[in-house]
Amino acid sequence: MLRRVLGVAQKTSLKALAARSLSSYSVIGTQSKLKPTSFKYQIQKHDQTRHKSTASSIDNTRHPRDEYNVATTVTGPDACNKLKLDSLGIHGPNTLYHNLTFQELLDHEVANGEGEIATTEYGETFTVDTGKFTGRSPQDKWIVLNEGTESAANIDWGAVNQPTTPEVFDELYDKAVNYFNTKEKAYVFDCFCGANPKTQKKVRFVHEMAWQQHFVTNMFIRPESKEDIEDFEPDFTIINACSQVDEDWEKHGLNSEVAVVFNIEKKCAVIFGTWYGGENKKGIFSLMNYWLPMNDDPVLPMHCSANVGEEGDTALFFGLSGTGKTTLSADPHRALIGDDEHGWDSDGVFNFEGGCYAKTINLAEETEPDIYRAIRTDAMLENVKLVEDDDGIRIPDYFDVSKTQNGRVSYPIFHIDDYHTPQMAGHPDNIIFLTCDAFGVLPPVSKLTPGQAMYHFISGYTAKVAGTERGITEPVPNFSACFGAAFLTLHPTRYAELLEEKMEKHGSNAWLVNTGWSGGAYGIGERMSIKTTRACIDAILNGTAAASEYVKDDAFGLDIPVSLANVDTHMLNPKNAWTDKQAYDETSKKLAGMFVKNFEVYNEGATDLTQYGPRV
């Protein structure tokens, strides 16, 4: 059942919109030649202004999508030479689509038959199905171990950073190059990662489909002029041959015919067998996690969202899936810097990306207005179920997760009305670690010392509950170092030490906020309301939480505020909210033991961080 309420006027409007727009698409002949469409940007001026916050103002006379116009179609037998693809060994394609505009990408996607058009309340949106891979394939990610190199000495080799050999990479590289040499056309995208020019990286993507260029166009920092990418010399190149597989995976010592392989010294990666767009994005994020801490002036890469207030105060939000990171960083009184990947350098905080990549499961305008309204022309939906409404219009059903619970939407940052245009801000005043504690023993909010911040940063705790994965019937702890273990190329303590250093230097406060259960564990207690959590966040950001009186939590040693505005005082100390105090003590001790067990692998550092964790 489609859980959406549309008024008659909305339905009529959508129907007219669909009839006008879809009829403008044309596919000519069997070669999928392109005929320019009359499809136009669907967002009207009043749509952009009616939800505007006080955080920033928007110039409604200009559309950033139209300002992005550096496209070139390079043709002829020397096309690869002109874009320097021949330096990669690619010389076959005689047509290269270089940094197409948003409108050109849409035209190509439709003409190539790469997906469908969905009609939403805020504009028509292209949708794709990525096949059996609806998420990253971490067991198929590999990094070349080049003996005697800097990367060989510094990478934290293991289950996350699996080593492979230069010989295997060379075979796969040749396979990818040979495949593109059979193609008549290819899509090339030159972009940037990191908003601060001091540490910004130049990245090139070579793709075989328009929607893949659309994805990276949404997600990475787009060049502002053709001069920005003239004589482009990338710091790293990804050759994405996703339609091909590695038939020799057993001989290569890999785990399957899917292969995502990075060679840091050769500044190149190849992708085989997975169509999932996130492999492009998170692959570069993993590299930023390697490059930036290795700088002479080390930069801390972070898997977090960030926003900035009207007075220039910056806040960071760390949290694993389901903790509320996206929801809580979207604040009507603050401007969004970014939703997922950032750096912290000597100048302050900066976004790595030029867009957002959000989950769509159970998406509704009432609960996630910024994301919901961002789904319009130039956004792209992945693996989202489309249904026909009563008028035959194809619309997304975000509540149907029969394909996957990891349905996604990518969109350029300018789809968020109140985003922070510079994409850089000052040093963070507040750092918030979000956890969804399904055991119900962590307080709604607690203040952390620098040592505790390091401990909880390395722990990266949240909990899975029944229904999130098959076989889970009671709360299961989920520890992910630095709230992003899958993307850490160096040892987690390297990042924690950088965090401690920067916090002490810039006087940042750290907080642990529980968005999970209170009054009992999952199945007994109740989930924290968004109203309660938002009140805790507001108290952190307006300074009243820091000025509060505190009491010490016995098991975890956390400082708990005695009172906060708009928060039930009874809830602030979690034990008070439990009817069965003995059950609380037992559950608290149980979770504390899980923390201690998880942290055993980090006990070998120069500083004993266990002193900042729970006592068992």
Coordinates of C-alpha atoms in Angstrom, one line a residue:
M1 CA 0.0 0.0 0.0
L2 CA 1.4 3.4 -1.0
R3 CA 1.6 5.6 2.1
R4 CA 1.4 9.0 0.5
V5 CA -1.4 11.5 0.7
L6 CA -1.8 13.6 -2.4
G7 CA -4.5 16.2 -2.9
V8 CA -6.6 16.3 -6.0
A9 CA -4.8 19.4 -7.1
Q10 CA -1.4 17.7 -6.7
K11 CA -2.5 14.7 -8.7
T12 CA -3.8 16.8 -11.5
S13 CA -0.6 18.8 -11.5
L14 CA 1.6 15.7 -11.6
K15 CA -0.5 14.1 -14.4
A16 CA -0.1 17.2 -16.5
L17 CA 3.6 17.4 -15.7
A18 CA 4.1 13.8 -16.7
A19 CA 2.1 14.1 -20.0
R20 CA 4.1 17.2 -21.0
S21 CA 7.5 16.0 -20.0
L22 CA 7.5 12.3 -20.9
S23 CA 6.1 13.0 -24.4
S24 CA 9.2 15.1 -25.1
Y25 CA 11.6 12.1 -25.0
S26 CA 12.6 10.6 -28.3
V27 CA 14.8 7.6 -29.2
I28 CA 15.7 7.5 -32.8
G29 CA 16.7 4.3 -34.6
T30 CA 18.5 1.3 -33.2
Q31 CA 21.7 3.1 -32.5
S32 CA 20.0 5.2 -29.7
K33 CA 20.8 8.5 -31.4
L34 CA 20.0 11.5 -29.3
K35 CA 17.4 14.0 -30.1
P36 CA 17.4 17.0 -27.8
T37 CA 14.3 17.0 -25.5
S38 CA 12.3 19.9 -24.4
F39 CA 12.5 18.6 -20.8
K40 CA 13.1 21.5 -18.4
Y41 CA 13.9 22.0 -14.8
Q42 CA 10.7 21.3 -13.0
I43 CA 11.2 23.3 -9.8
Q44 CA 9.3 26.5 -9.7
K45 CA 10.5 29.6 -7.9
H46 CA 7.9 29.2 -5.1
D47 CA 9.0 25.6 -4.4
Q48 CA 12.5 26.9 -3.6
T49 CA 11.4 29.7 -1.3
R50 CA 8.5 28.3 0.7
H51 CA 10.7 26.1 3.0
K52 CA 13.6 28.5 3.2
S53 CA 15.2 28.8 6.7
T54 CA 16.8 31.7 8.4
A55 CA 20.3 30.1 7.9
S56 CA 20.9 31.5 4.4
S57 CA 19.3 33.3 1.5
I58 CA 18.9 31.9 -2.0
D59 CA 19.1 33.8 -5.3
N60 CA 15.9 32.4 -7.0
T61 CA 16.7 34.1 -10.3
R62 CA 19.5 31.7 -11.1
H63 CA 19.6 27.9 -11.2
P64 CA 23.0 26.3 -10.3
R65 CA 22.2 23.4 -12.6
D66 CA 22.4 25.8 -15.6
E67 CA 25.6 27.4 -14.4
Y68 CA 27.3 24.0 -14.5
N69 CA 28.2 24.0 -18.2
V70 CA 31.7 22.8 -19.1
A71 CA 30.6 20.0 -21.4
T72 CA 32.6 18.9 -24.4
T73 CA 31.9 16.0 -26.8
V74 CA 35.2 15.0 -28.3
T75 CA 35.0 13.0 -31.5
G76 CA 37.3 11.5 -34.1
P77 CA 40.1 9.0 -34.2
D78 CA 42.2 11.1 -31.9
A79 CA 39.5 11.7 -29.3
C80 CA 41.4 9.6 -26.6
N81 CA 44.6 11.5 -27.3
K82 CA 42.8 14.9 -26.8
L83 CA 41.6 13.9 -23.4
K84 CA 44.8 12.0 -22.5
L85 CA 43.0 8.7 -22.2
D86 CA 45.8 7.2 -24.3
S87 CA 48.1 7.6 -21.4
L88 CA 46.0 5.0 -19.7
G89 CA 46.2 2.8 -22.7
I90 CA 42.6 3.6 -23.8
H91 CA 42.5 4.6 -27.5
G92 CA 39.5 2.8 -28.9
P93 CA 36.5 5.1 -28.4
N94 CA 36.1 7.8 -31.0
T95 CA 33.4 9.7 -29.1
L96 CA 34.0 10.9 -25.5
Y97 CA 31.4 12.7 -23.5
H98 CA 33.3 14.9 -21.2
N99 CA 31.5 16.4 -18.2
L100 CA 28.1 16.6 -19.7
T101 CA 25.6 19.1 -18.4
F102 CA 22.7 17.9 -16.2
Q103 CA 20.3 18.2 -19.1
E104 CA 22.6 16.3 -21.5
L105 CA 23.0 13.5 -19.0
L106 CA 19.3 13.2 -18.8
D107 CA 19.0 13.1 -22.6
H108 CA 21.7 10.4 -22.8
E109 CA 20.1 8.3 -20.0
V110 CA 16.7 8.3 -21.7
A111 CA 18.1 7.7 -25.2
N112 CA 20.3 4.8 -23.9
G113 CA 17.4 3.2 -22.1
E114 CA 19.4 3.2 -18.8
G115 CA 16.4 3.5 -16.4
E116 CA 13.0 5.1 -15.9
I117 CA 11.5 8.4 -15.1
A118 CA 9.7 8.8 -11.8
T119 CA 7.3 11.7 -11.2
T120 CA 7.6 13.2 -7.7
E121 CA 6.0 16.2 -6.1
Y122 CA 9.1 18.3 -6.7
G123 CA 10.0 17.3 -10.2
E124 CA 10.7 14.4 -12.5
T125 CA 13.6 12.2 -11.4
F126 CA 15.7 9.6 -13.2
T127 CA 15.8 6.2 -11.6
V128 CA 18.2 3.2 -12.0
D129 CA 18.3 -0.4 -10.9
T130 CA 21.8 -1.5 -10.0
G131 CA 21.1 -5.2 -10.2
K132 CA 22.0 -7.7 -7.5
F133 CA 24.4 -5.3 -5.9
T134 CA 22.3 -2.7 -4.0
G135 CA 25.2 -1.8 -1.7
R136 CA 28.9 -1.8 -1.5
S137 CA 30.7 -5.2 -1.7
P138 CA 33.4 -4.8 1.0
Q139 CA 34.7 -8.3 0.7
D140 CA 35.6 -7.5 -3.0
K141 CA 37.6 -4.4 -2.2
W142 CA 41.3 -4.8 -2.5
I143 CA 44.4 -2.6 -2.3
V144 CA 47.7 -3.4 -4.0
L145 CA 50.5 -4.1 -1.6
N146 CA 53.5 -2.6 -3.4
E147 CA 56.4 -3.8 -1.3
G148 CA 58.8 -1.2 0.0
T149 CA 56.4 1.7 -0.6
E150 CA 54.9 4.3 1.8
S151 CA 51.4 2.7 1.4
A152 CA 52.8 -0.7 2.3
A153 CA 54.2 0.6 5.5
N154 CA 51.2 2.7 6.6
I155 CA 48.0 0.9 5.5
D156 CA 46.2 -1.1 8.2
W157 CA 46.2 -4.3 6.3
G158 CA 43.5 -6.8 7.2
A159 CA 39.8 -7.6 6.6
V160 CA 39.0 -4.0 5.6
N161 CA 42.1 -3.3 3.6
Q162 CA 42.7 -6.6 1.9
P163 CA 46.1 -6.9 0.1
T164 CA 46.5 -8.1 -3.5
T165 CA 49.5 -8.2 -5.7
P166 CA 50.8 -5.8 -8.4
E167 CA 50.5 -8.7 -10.9
V168 CA 46.8 -9.2 -10.2
F169 CA 46.2 -5.5 -10.6
D170 CA 48.1 -5.3 -13.9
E171 CA 46.0 -8.2 -15.3
L172 CA 42.7 -6.5 -14.3
Y173 CA 43.9 -3.1 -15.4
D174 CA 44.7 -4.5 -18.9
K175 CA 41.3 -6.2 -18.9
A176 CA 39.5 -3.0 -18.2
V177 CA 41.5 -1.0 -20.8
N178 CA 41.0 -3.7 -23.4
Y179 CA 37.3 -3.6 -22.8
F180 CA 37.0 0.2 -23.2
N181 CA 39.1 -0.2 -26.4
T182 CA 36.2 -2.2 -27.9
K183 CA 33.7 0.6 -27.2
E184 CA 32.8 3.3 -29.7
K185 CA 32.0 5.8 -26.9
A186 CA 32.8 6.5 -23.2
Y187 CA 31.9 9.0 -20.5
V188 CA 34.7 10.9 -18.9
F189 CA 34.2 13.0 -15.8
D190 CA 36.9 15.3 -14.3
C191 CA 36.1 16.6 -10.8
F192 CA 37.5 17.5 -7.4
C193 CA 37.3 16.0 -3.9
G194 CA 37.7 18.4 -1.0
A195 CA 36.5 22.0 -0.9
N196 CA 39.7 23.4 0.5
P197 CA 42.1 24.1 -2.4
K198 CA 45.1 23.4 -0.2
T199 CA 44.3 19.7 0.0
Q200 CA 41.9 19.3 -2.9
K201 CA 42.4 16.2 -5.1
K202 CA 41.7 16.0 -8.8
V203 CA 39.8 12.8 -9.8
R204 CA 39.0 11.4 -13.2
F205 CA 36.3 8.8 -13.8
V206 CA 35.9 6.7 -17.0
H207 CA 32.5 5.1 -17.3
E208 CA 30.5 3.2 -19.9
M209 CA 27.1 4.6 -19.1
A210 CA 25.6 8.1 -18.7
W211 CA 23.9 7.4 -15.4
Q212 CA 27.3 6.6 -13.8
Q213 CA 28.6 10.0 -14.9
H214 CA 25.3 11.5 -13.5
F215 CA 26.1 9.9 -10.2
V216 CA 29.6 11.3 -9.8
T217 CA 28.4 14.6 -11.2
N218 CA 25.9 14.8 -8.3
M219 CA 28.4 13.6 -5.7
F220 CA 31.7 15.3 -6.4
I221 CA 32.8 18.9 -6.7
R222 CA 32.0 20.0 -10.2
P223 CA 34.4 22.3 -12.1
E224 CA 33.2 25.9 -12.4
S225 CA 34.7 26.6 -15.8
K226 CA 36.4 24.8 -18.7
E227 CA 39.7 26.3 -17.6
D228 CA 39.4 24.3 -14.3
I229 CA 39.8 21.0 -16.3
E230 CA 41.9 22.2 -19.2
D231 CA 45.0 19.9 -19.4
F232 CA 43.6 18.0 -16.4
E233 CA 46.2 15.9 -14.6
P234 CA 44.3 13.7 -12.2
D235 CA 45.7 12.7 -8.8
F236 CA 43.7 9.5 -9.2
T237 CA 41.7 7.8 -11.9
I238 CA 38.9 5.2 -11.6
I239 CA 38.2 3.0 -14.6
N240 CA 34.7 1.5 -14.1
A241 CA 34.1 -1.6 -16.2
C242 CA 31.1 -2.6 -14.1
S243 CA 29.5 -4.7 -16.9
Q244 CA 32.5 -7.0 -17.0
V245 CA 33.6 -9.6 -14.4
D246 CA 36.8 -11.2 -13.4
E247 CA 36.4 -14.8 -14.6
D248 CA 39.9 -15.6 -13.2
W249 CA 39.1 -14.5 -9.6
E250 CA 40.1 -17.8 -8.1
K251 CA 43.5 -17.7 -9.8
H252 CA 43.8 -14.1 -8.7
G253 CA 43.1 -15.1 -5.1
L254 CA 40.0 -12.9 -4.9
N255 CA 36.7 -13.7 -3.2
S256 CA 34.4 -13.5 -6.3
E257 CA 34.2 -12.3 -9.9
V258 CA 33.5 -8.8 -8.5
A259 CA 36.7 -6.8 -8.0
V260 CA 37.2 -3.2 -6.8
V261 CA 41.0 -2.8 -6.8
F262 CA 43.1 0.3 -5.9
N263 CA 46.7 0.8 -6.7
I264 CA 47.8 3.9 -4.7
E265 CA 51.3 4.1 -6.3
K266 CA 49.9 3.9 -9.8
K267 CA 47.1 6.4 -8.9
C268 CA 44.4 4.2 -10.5
A269 CA 41.6 1.8 -9.6
V270 CA 39.5 -0.6 -11.6
I271 CA 35.9 -1.8 -10.9
F272 CA 34.4 -5.0 -12.2
G273 CA 31.1 -6.7 -11.7
T274 CA 29.2 -4.2 -9.5
W275 CA 26.9 -1.5 -10.8
Y276 CA 26.4 0.1 -7.4
G277 CA 27.1 3.9 -7.6
G278 CA 28.5 4.1 -4.1
E279 CA 31.6 2.1 -5.0
N280 CA 32.8 5.3 -6.9
K281 CA 32.1 7.6 -4.0
K282 CA 33.4 5.5 -1.1
G283 CA 36.5 4.4 -3.0
I284 CA 37.7 8.0 -3.2
F285 CA 36.7 8.5 0.4
S286 CA 38.9 5.6 1.4
L287 CA 41.8 7.3 -0.4
M288 CA 41.2 10.6 1.3
N289 CA 41.4 8.7 4.6
Y290 CA 44.9 7.6 3.4
W291 CA 46.2 10.8 1.8
L292 CA 45.1 13.5 4.3
P293 CA 46.5 12.3 7.6
M294 CA 49.8 11.7 5.8
N295 CA 50.2 15.4 4.9
D296 CA 53.0 17.4 6.5
D297 CA 50.2 19.3 8.2
P298 CA 47.9 16.4 8.9
V299 CA 44.2 16.7 8.1
L300 CA 41.6 14.6 9.8
P301 CA 39.2 12.9 7.4
M302 CA 35.8 12.3 9.0
H303 CA 32.7 10.2 8.2
C304 CA 30.2 12.7 9.5
S305 CA 27.7 15.4 8.6
A306 CA 28.3 19.1 9.5
N307 CA 26.4 22.3 9.7
V308 CA 27.1 25.9 10.7
G309 CA 25.0 28.4 12.7
E310 CA 24.2 32.1 12.0
E311 CA 27.1 33.1 14.3
G312 CA 29.6 30.9 12.5
D313 CA 29.6 28.1 15.0
T314 CA 30.3 24.7 13.4
A315 CA 29.0 21.3 14.6
L316 CA 29.9 17.8 13.5
F317 CA 27.6 14.8 13.7
F318 CA 29.1 11.3 13.7
G319 CA 26.9 8.3 13.6
L320 CA 26.3 5.0 11.9
S321 CA 23.2 4.2 9.9
G322 CA 20.0 4.6 11.8
T323 CA 21.3 7.0 14.4
G324 CA 19.8 10.2 13.0
K325 CA 22.9 11.8 11.5
T326 CA 21.2 13.1 8.4
T327 CA 18.0 14.2 10.3
L328 CA 19.7 16.0 13.1
S329 CA 22.2 17.9 11.0
A330 CA 19.3 19.2 8.9
D331 CA 18.3 22.2 11.1
P332 CA 16.1 25.1 10.0
H333 CA 18.3 27.5 11.9
R334 CA 21.6 26.3 10.6
A335 CA 23.1 25.8 7.2
L336 CA 24.2 22.4 6.0
I337 CA 27.9 22.0 5.0
G338 CA 27.6 18.4 4.0
D339 CA 25.9 15.1 5.0
D340 CA 28.6 12.5 4.9
E341 CA 32.3 13.2 4.3
H342 CA 34.4 16.1 5.7
G343 CA 38.0 17.1 6.5
W344 CA 39.3 19.1 9.5
D345 CA 42.5 21.0 8.7
S346 CA 44.3 24.1 10.1
D347 CA 41.6 26.3 8.5
G348 CA 38.6 24.5 9.9
V349 CA 36.0 22.0 8.5
F350 CA 35.4 21.5 4.8
N351 CA 33.2 19.2 2.7
F352 CA 34.8 16.6 0.5
E353 CA 31.8 16.3 -1.8
G354 CA 29.5 18.3 -4.0
G355 CA 26.3 16.4 -3.3
C356 CA 24.4 14.1 -0.9
Y357 CA 23.7 10.4 -1.0
A358 CA 20.7 9.6 1.2
K359 CA 18.7 6.5 2.1
T360 CA 15.1 6.5 1.0
I361 CA 13.7 3.8 3.2
N362 CA 10.4 5.0 4.7
L363 CA 11.1 8.5 3.4
A364 CA 8.3 11.0 4.1
E365 CA 8.2 14.8 3.8
E366 CA 7.0 15.1 7.4
T367 CA 10.1 13.3 8.8
E368 CA 12.9 14.1 6.3
P369 CA 11.7 17.3 4.5
D370 CA 15.1 18.3 3.1
I371 CA 15.8 15.0 1.5
Y372 CA 12.2 14.6 0.3
R373 CA 12.2 18.0 -1.4
A374 CA 15.6 17.4 -2.9
I375 CA 14.2 14.5 -5.0
R376 CA 13.5 16.4 -8.2
T377 CA 15.1 16.9 -11.6
D378 CA 18.8 16.1 -11.6
A379 CA 18.5 13.9 -8.5
M380 CA 18.9 10.2 -9.2
L381 CA 17.1 7.4 -7.4
E382 CA 18.7 4.0 -7.1
N383 CA 16.8 0.7 -6.4
V384 CA 13.6 2.5 -5.4
K385 CA 10.3 0.7 -6.2
L386 CA 8.1 2.6 -8.7
V387 CA 4.3 2.1 -8.7
E388 CA 1.5 3.5 -10.7
D389 CA -1.0 5.8 -8.9
D390 CA -4.7 5.9 -9.8
D391 CA -3.9 8.1 -12.8
G392 CA -1.2 5.8 -14.2
I393 CA 1.7 8.0 -13.2
R394 CA 4.9 6.2 -12.2
I395 CA 5.8 7.4 -8.7
P396 CA 8.3 6.2 -6.1
D397 CA 7.1 4.1 -3.1
Y398 CA 9.7 4.6 -0.4
F399 CA 8.0 2.2 1.9
D400 CA 8.3 -0.8 -0.5
V401 CA 11.7 -2.3 0.3
S402 CA 11.2 -5.5 -1.6
K403 CA 14.2 -4.7 -3.8
T404 CA 16.4 -3.5 -0.9
Q405 CA 16.3 -1.6 2.3
N406 CA 19.3 0.4 0.9
G407 CA 17.3 2.4 -1.7
R408 CA 19.2 5.6 -2.3
V409 CA 19.0 9.1 -3.9
S410 CA 21.9 11.2 -5.0
Y411 CA 21.5 14.9 -5.6
P412 CA 23.8 18.0 -5.9
I413 CA 24.2 20.0 -2.8
F414 CA 22.3 22.9 -4.2
H415 CA 19.1 20.9 -4.0
I416 CA 19.2 21.7 -0.2
D417 CA 17.7 25.1 0.1
D418 CA 19.8 26.2 3.1
Y419 CA 23.2 24.8 2.3
H420 CA 26.4 26.6 3.2
T421 CA 27.7 27.9 -0.1
P422 CA 31.4 28.2 0.7
Q423 CA 31.4 24.5 1.8
M424 CA 34.1 25.5 4.4
A425 CA 33.6 26.7 7.9
G426 CA 35.6 27.3 11.1
H427 CA 36.8 24.8 13.7
P428 CA 34.0 22.9 15.3
D429 CA 32.6 24.2 18.6
N430 CA 30.8 20.9 19.2
I431 CA 31.4 17.3 18.1
I432 CA 28.4 15.0 18.5
F433 CA 28.7 11.2 18.5
L434 CA 25.2 9.7 17.8
T435 CA 24.4 6.3 19.0
C436 CA 21.1 4.3 18.8
D437 CA 21.5 2.3 22.1
A438 CA 18.9 -0.4 21.9
F439 CA 19.9 -1.7 25.3
G440 CA 18.5 1.5 26.8
V441 CA 21.3 2.2 29.3
L442 CA 23.1 5.2 27.8
P443 CA 21.8 8.7 28.7
P444 CA 20.0 10.9 26.1
V445 CA 23.0 13.2 26.2
S446 CA 26.4 13.3 28.1
K447 CA 29.5 15.4 27.9
L448 CA 32.8 13.7 27.1
T449 CA 36.3 14.5 28.2
P450 CA 38.9 14.5 25.5
G451 CA 40.0 11.0 26.6
Q452 CA 36.4 9.8 26.5
A453 CA 36.0 11.3 23.1
M454 CA 38.9 9.3 21.8
Y455 CA 37.5 6.1 23.4
H456 CA 34.0 6.5 22.0
F457 CA 35.3 7.7 18.6
I458 CA 37.4 4.5 18.3
S459 CA 34.5 2.4 19.6
G460 CA 31.9 3.9 17.1
Y461 CA 29.0 2.1 18.9
T462 CA 25.4 1.7 17.9
A463 CA 23.1 -1.3 18.1
K464 CA 21.1 -3.3 15.6
V465 CA 17.6 -4.3 16.6
A466 CA 15.1 -7.0 15.5
G467 CA 13.9 -6.4 11.9
T468 CA 17.0 -4.7 10.6
E469 CA 18.7 -8.0 9.5
R470 CA 17.6 -11.6 9.3
G471 CA 18.2 -13.6 12.4
I472 CA 18.3 -10.7 14.8
T473 CA 15.8 -11.1 17.7
E474 CA 17.4 -9.0 20.4
P475 CA 19.7 -6.0 20.4
V476 CA 23.1 -6.7 18.9
P477 CA 26.0 -4.2 19.4
N478 CA 27.6 -2.8 16.3
F479 CA 31.1 -1.3 16.8
S480 CA 32.6 0.5 13.8
A481 CA 35.9 2.3 14.5
C482 CA 35.7 6.1 14.0
F483 CA 32.1 5.6 12.9
G484 CA 33.4 4.4 9.5
A485 CA 35.6 1.4 9.9
A486 CA 34.9 0.2 6.3
F487 CA 36.7 3.3 4.9
L488 CA 39.7 3.6 7.2
T489 CA 43.0 2.9 5.4
L490 CA 45.2 3.7 8.4
H491 CA 44.9 2.3 11.9
P492 CA 42.0 3.8 13.8
T493 CA 44.2 5.2 16.5
R494 CA 45.8 7.5 13.9
Y495 CA 42.5 9.3 13.4
A496 CA 41.7 9.3 17.1
E497 CA 45.0 10.9 17.9
L498 CA 44.4 13.6 15.3
L499 CA 40.9 14.2 16.8
E500 CA 42.3 14.6 20.3
E501 CA 45.0 17.0 19.1
K502 CA 42.5 19.2 17.2
M503 CA 40.0 19.2 20.0
E504 CA 42.5 20.3 22.5
K505 CA 44.0 23.0 20.2
H506 CA 40.6 24.5 19.2
G507 CA 38.7 23.9 22.4
S508 CA 36.0 21.7 20.9
N509 CA 33.4 20.1 23.1
A510 CA 32.5 16.4 22.5
W511 CA 29.1 14.9 23.3
L512 CA 27.5 11.4 23.2
V513 CA 23.8 11.5 22.2
N514 CA 21.7 8.4 22.5
T515 CA 18.8 8.4 19.9
G516 CA 17.9 4.9 20.9
W517 CA 15.8 3.5 23.8
S518 CA 14.9 4.8 27.3
G519 CA 13.1 3.2 30.2
G520 CA 14.2 -0.3 29.1
A521 CA 15.8 -2.2 26.2
Y522 CA 14.3 -2.6 22.8
G523 CA 10.9 -4.4 23.3
I524 CA 10.4 -3.0 26.8
G525 CA 11.3 0.7 26.8
E526 CA 10.5 3.3 24.2
R527 CA 12.5 4.9 21.5
M528 CA 13.6 8.5 22.2
S529 CA 11.3 10.9 20.4
I530 CA 12.8 13.1 17.8
K531 CA 11.5 16.0 19.9
T532 CA 13.6 14.9 22.9
T533 CA 16.7 14.3 20.8
R534 CA 16.3 17.7 19.0
A535 CA 16.0 19.4 22.4
C536 CA 19.3 17.8 23.5
I537 CA 21.0 18.9 20.3
D538 CA 19.6 22.4 20.7
A539 CA 21.0 22.6 24.3
I540 CA 24.4 21.5 23.0
L541 CA 24.4 24.1 20.2
N542 CA 23.1 27.0 22.2
G543 CA 25.5 26.4 25.1
T544 CA 23.0 25.6 27.9
A545 CA 24.1 22.0 28.0
A546 CA 27.7 23.0 28.7
A547 CA 26.6 25.3 31.5
S548 CA 24.4 22.7 33.2
E549 CA 25.2 20.9 36.4
Y550 CA 26.3 17.3 36.0
V551 CA 26.1 13.9 37.8
K552 CA 28.4 11.0 37.0
D553 CA 27.1 7.8 35.5
D554 CA 28.4 4.8 37.5
A555 CA 29.0 2.2 34.8
F556 CA 30.3 4.3 31.9
G557 CA 31.7 7.3 33.8
L558 CA 29.7 9.8 31.7
D559 CA 28.8 13.3 32.8
I560 CA 25.0 13.6 32.6
P561 CA 23.3 17.1 32.8
V562 CA 20.9 17.4 35.7
S563 CA 18.4 19.4 33.7
L564 CA 17.9 20.7 30.1
A565 CA 15.1 22.8 28.6
N566 CA 12.3 20.8 27.0
V567 CA 13.7 17.4 28.2
D568 CA 12.0 15.3 30.9
T569 CA 14.4 15.4 33.8
H570 CA 13.5 11.9 34.8
M571 CA 14.9 10.7 31.4
L572 CA 18.3 12.4 31.6
N573 CA 19.7 9.8 34.0
P574 CA 18.7 6.5 32.3
K575 CA 18.5 4.5 35.5
N576 CA 15.7 6.7 36.7
A577 CA 13.7 5.9 33.6
W578 CA 13.8 2.1 34.3
T579 CA 11.1 0.7 36.5
D580 CA 13.2 -2.4 37.2
K581 CA 16.5 -1.0 38.6
Q582 CA 18.1 -4.4 39.0
A583 CA 17.4 -5.1 35.3
Y584 CA 19.0 -1.8 34.5
D585 CA 22.2 -2.6 36.4
E586 CA 22.4 -6.0 34.8
T587 CA 21.9 -4.6 31.3
S588 CA 24.3 -1.7 31.9
K589 CA 27.0 -4.2 33.0
K590 CA 26.3 -6.3 30.0
L591 CA 26.8 -3.5 27.5
A592 CA 29.8 -2.2 29.4
G593 CA 31.4 -5.7 29.0
M594 CA 30.8 -5.5 25.3
F595 CA 32.6 -2.2 25.1
V596 CA 35.5 -3.6 27.0
K597 CA 35.7 -6.7 24.8
N598 CA 35.5 -4.7 21.6
F599 CA 38.3 -2.4 22.8
E600 CA 40.8 -5.2 23.5
V601 CA 42.4 -4.8 20.0
Y602 CA 43.2 -1.2 20.7
N603 CA 45.0 -1.7 24.1
E604 CA 48.5 -1.7 22.6
G605 CA 48.9 2.1 22.1
A606 CA 51.2 4.4 24.1
T607 CA 48.2 5.8 25.9
D608 CA 45.9 3.4 27.8
L609 CA 42.5 4.5 26.5
T610 CA 40.6 1.9 28.5
Q611 CA 40.8 4.3 31.4
Y612 CA 38.2 6.4 29.6
G613 CA 35.8 3.5 29.0
P614 CA 33.3 1.7 31.2
R615 CA 34.3 -0.2 34.3
V616 CA 33.3 -3.9 34.5

